[in-house]
Each structure stands twice: as structure tokens, then as C-alpha cells.
């Protein structure tokens, strides 16, 4: 990612070093993804408008993947165009391929992908794509070509239905995703009315809540 910013995006060396320093600081505050047992770690990063926040959190995601996080969720905006814009940035700076083309099994090899391949780093799969309607849906999650035990990435709108699909996806790993009912306002139960305790288990998930603060509520 450092090479991509300096060589391809023409960032200044000082700018890239600032990203390196701040992402190291944030990494030192988040939880170790390999820690066993239930845990929940939260924090807030504040930056000025047009100060490079997206470049910063993509740098953080690269380090988080190196650190062992295998589930990445980015929440970006209430509307399709902002989600698409963020997806394209993540395609170029984290995944290393155009997710819209990958649906047709044809990957547009970007510089990040070439460098990851050269270093023999693990590949990453994305359940969303860079088309305007590329948000998470039941059909895309069901038919996504996801490697077992691999790194999964989602770029989602802050939309109730989309977020419910994400929860179902993570629950499906334990065989209960299809049996979930979402009661209003914030209650979740099984279809057989049984209780679901700690329904997302044994999965370290890093969530980046970006853009549109009113949608976070």
C-alpha cells in the first residue's frame, strides 16, 4: 500500500509517513483478532474534511489484515453512489482488483494485486462489488466464490435490509443465518422462537463506520 500511494498515487513521502504513523497508533488500540473468548473494542478517529481519511483507513485495513483480521466491513453512506465510490477506493488500495469485473471471473489486475501476489500474501474475497447496485444482497452472498478460511471484505450502505443481510451471512457460518427473525426495534430471535445468544461467534470482525454520521444512529 505504501508503494501504491507513493508510486501510483504520487503521495508525498511525508504524507505516507503520516498515514503510517497514525495507522500504527490506531492498530495499537484495537483488539488482537487472535484473542480467544468474547470481546468488543470500539474507538473514534476524527479528521478534517478532505484530509485523507479514506486513504488512512484503507492503510489501517491493510495492517489489520496483516495482523490477522479475516472479516472486514466498511459502512459508507446512505446512497448507492457514495458506497460505490468507497468500494472503488478499496478495490484499488486493498483488494487489488476491480470487484465489478471479478463477478465475470475476469480480474483487472491493479498494482496492489501484483504486489500482493509477488509477496505471496493471501488473496481477499469481496461480497460486494463496484457496480452502482453492488451492495450486499441475499443472491450475491449466496453465490459469492469465497474461499474457506480466507479474508472477506464487504462495503455496505447504512441500510437496514443490507445490514440484516450482513448479520445473516456471519450467522450462516454457524448454520443459523436462514433461521433469524429481526423483530423491531433491535431484537433478533430464531424462527423457532428460541433465543440466540452471542449470535456472531468466533469471528473477529473489523468494522469501519465511515461517512454520514446521522445514518450511524
XYZ file of C-alpha atoms in Angstrom:
217
model
C 0.000 0.000 0.000
C 2.933 2.314 0.718
C 4.312 1.637 -2.780
C 0.873 2.178 -4.302
C 0.488 5.586 -2.632
C 3.969 6.850 -3.448
C 4.486 5.399 -6.925
C 0.968 5.242 -8.369
C -0.945 7.938 -6.474
C 2.074 10.299 -6.190
C 1.607 10.945 -2.473
C 4.428 12.824 -0.812
C 6.784 10.834 1.398
C 5.751 12.941 4.398
C 2.088 12.247 3.693
C 2.636 8.491 3.500
C 4.742 8.558 6.667
C 1.906 10.386 8.455
C -0.519 7.641 7.397
C 1.959 5.010 8.586
C 2.311 6.688 11.986
C -1.394 7.274 12.606
C -2.416 3.779 11.484
C 0.223 2.272 13.792
C -1.289 4.279 16.644
C -4.813 3.073 15.827
C -3.592 -0.527 15.451
C -2.089 -0.335 18.939
C -5.546 0.479 20.348
C -7.714 -2.154 18.638
C -8.135 -5.729 19.872
C -5.914 -8.620 18.860
C -8.053 -10.634 16.398
C -6.469 -13.868 17.617
C -7.604 -13.339 21.212
C -9.994 -16.072 22.281
C -13.295 -15.528 24.023
C -15.899 -12.781 23.548
C -14.701 -9.183 23.261
C -15.809 -5.840 21.900
C -13.450 -2.939 21.209
C -14.601 0.456 19.895
C -12.945 3.763 19.078
C -13.337 7.058 17.249
C -10.930 8.623 14.755
C -11.527 12.278 13.868
C -10.209 14.051 10.764
C -10.907 17.283 8.909
C -12.837 17.386 5.632
C -10.686 16.295 2.662
C -7.799 15.392 4.981
C -7.222 11.875 3.634
C -9.480 9.881 5.965
C -10.246 7.231 3.333
C -6.559 6.727 2.499
C -5.925 6.481 6.226
C -8.498 3.807 6.985
C -7.515 1.787 3.898
C -3.979 1.818 5.284
C -5.405 0.609 8.589
C -7.272 -2.202 6.815
C -4.068 -3.368 5.118
C -2.341 -3.554 8.504
C -5.362 -5.211 10.137
C -5.336 -7.966 7.502
C -1.612 -8.481 8.138
C -2.442 -8.619 11.855
C -4.942 -11.450 11.435
C -8.364 -9.890 10.818
C -10.238 -12.004 8.269
C -13.563 -10.150 8.231
C -13.664 -6.513 7.105
C -16.900 -4.486 6.989
C -16.932 -0.877 5.767
C -20.138 1.123 6.244
C -20.242 4.000 3.783
C -23.142 6.337 3.210
C -26.884 6.076 2.782
C -26.894 6.116 -1.011
C -25.570 3.937 -3.825
C -23.137 6.423 -5.322
C -21.183 7.036 -2.110
C -20.972 3.321 -1.375
C -19.756 2.721 -4.941
C -17.139 5.464 -4.586
C -15.746 3.890 -1.415
C -15.814 0.412 -2.974
C -13.666 1.624 -5.876
C -11.114 3.072 -3.459
C -10.967 -0.222 -1.564
C -10.692 -2.186 -4.822
C -7.608 -0.177 -5.743
C -5.986 0.199 -2.320
C -6.808 -3.048 -0.512
C -8.184 -5.796 -2.762
C -6.114 -5.100 -5.858
C -8.788 -5.937 -8.438
C -11.963 -4.485 -9.884
C -14.765 -6.237 -7.999
C -17.286 -5.474 -10.727
C -15.232 -7.444 -13.246
C -14.486 -10.238 -10.795
C -18.136 -11.291 -10.962
C -17.343 -12.455 -14.503
C -14.234 -14.244 -13.198
C -12.087 -11.685 -15.087
C -9.945 -9.647 -12.726
C -8.463 -6.327 -13.695
C -5.024 -6.643 -12.188
C -4.190 -3.478 -10.324
C -0.824 -2.621 -8.809
C -1.845 -3.702 -5.313
C -2.788 -7.160 -6.615
C 0.519 -7.568 -8.448
C 2.479 -6.611 -5.376
C 0.432 -8.833 -3.060
C 0.953 -11.751 -5.467
C 4.700 -11.086 -5.678
C 4.943 -11.137 -1.880
C 2.807 -14.309 -1.739
C 0.238 -12.626 0.522
C -3.203 -14.242 0.938
C -5.929 -13.246 -1.503
C -9.051 -11.386 -0.403
C -12.636 -12.036 -1.460
C -15.323 -9.352 -1.570
C -19.058 -9.981 -1.138
C -19.875 -6.591 -2.676
C -18.708 -5.036 -5.941
C -18.045 -1.683 -7.580
C -21.194 -1.516 -9.708
C -23.836 1.020 -8.679
C -26.039 -1.836 -7.393
C -23.159 -3.876 -5.996
C -24.290 -3.800 -2.364
C -24.774 -6.991 -0.324
C -27.852 -8.987 -1.292
C -29.031 -12.486 -0.479
C -28.230 -13.601 -4.025
C -24.703 -12.141 -4.084
C -23.830 -13.553 -0.675
C -25.181 -16.971 -1.629
C -23.302 -17.220 -4.921
C -20.087 -15.453 -3.915
C -16.957 -17.503 -4.553
C -15.495 -17.296 -1.054
C -12.500 -19.372 -0.077
C -12.871 -21.246 3.197
C -10.894 -19.548 5.932
C -9.966 -16.658 3.623
C -10.241 -12.901 4.080
C -13.707 -11.445 3.417
C -14.492 -7.805 2.695
C -17.864 -6.003 2.467
C -18.579 -2.355 1.601
C -22.159 -1.645 2.694
C -24.704 1.158 2.709
C -26.118 2.137 6.081
C -29.393 0.488 5.230
C -31.457 -1.781 7.477
C -32.006 -4.544 4.902
C -28.358 -4.563 3.840
C -27.122 -4.736 7.439
C -29.522 -7.584 8.167
C -28.057 -9.482 5.207
C -24.579 -8.973 6.656
C -25.694 -10.345 10.033
C -27.309 -13.336 8.324
C -24.094 -14.013 6.433
C -21.980 -14.135 9.580
C -24.600 -16.227 11.388
C -24.801 -18.679 8.472
C -21.284 -19.875 9.289
C -22.831 -21.440 12.386
C -25.853 -22.713 10.494
C -28.447 -20.268 11.874
C -28.405 -17.455 9.279
C -31.537 -18.619 7.461
C -33.411 -19.071 10.740
C -33.190 -15.497 12.021
C -36.127 -13.143 12.507
C -35.469 -9.423 13.047
C -38.019 -8.038 15.495
C -38.493 -4.310 15.893
C -36.742 -2.317 17.059
C -33.467 -4.136 17.803
C -34.326 -7.696 18.811
C -33.195 -10.813 16.984
C -34.626 -14.271 17.509
C -34.661 -17.663 15.834
C -37.682 -18.651 13.734
C -38.480 -21.352 16.281
C -38.632 -18.542 18.899
C -35.502 -19.845 20.573
C -33.032 -17.361 21.982
C -29.860 -16.539 20.074
C -27.032 -15.852 22.495
C -23.912 -14.107 21.163
C -25.134 -14.960 17.691
C -21.930 -13.984 15.878
C -19.319 -16.253 17.413
C -15.632 -16.968 16.949
C -15.198 -14.344 14.238
C -13.030 -11.263 14.619
C -14.774 -8.572 12.562
C -13.259 -5.142 11.984
C -15.985 -2.581 11.207
C -15.118 0.838 9.784
C -18.066 3.238 10.136
C -17.350 5.904 7.527
C -19.466 8.811 6.248
C -22.961 10.088 7.086
C -22.986 10.307 10.866
C -26.789 10.552 11.039
C -27.002 7.140 9.355
C -24.922 5.563 12.122
C -27.732 6.032 14.608
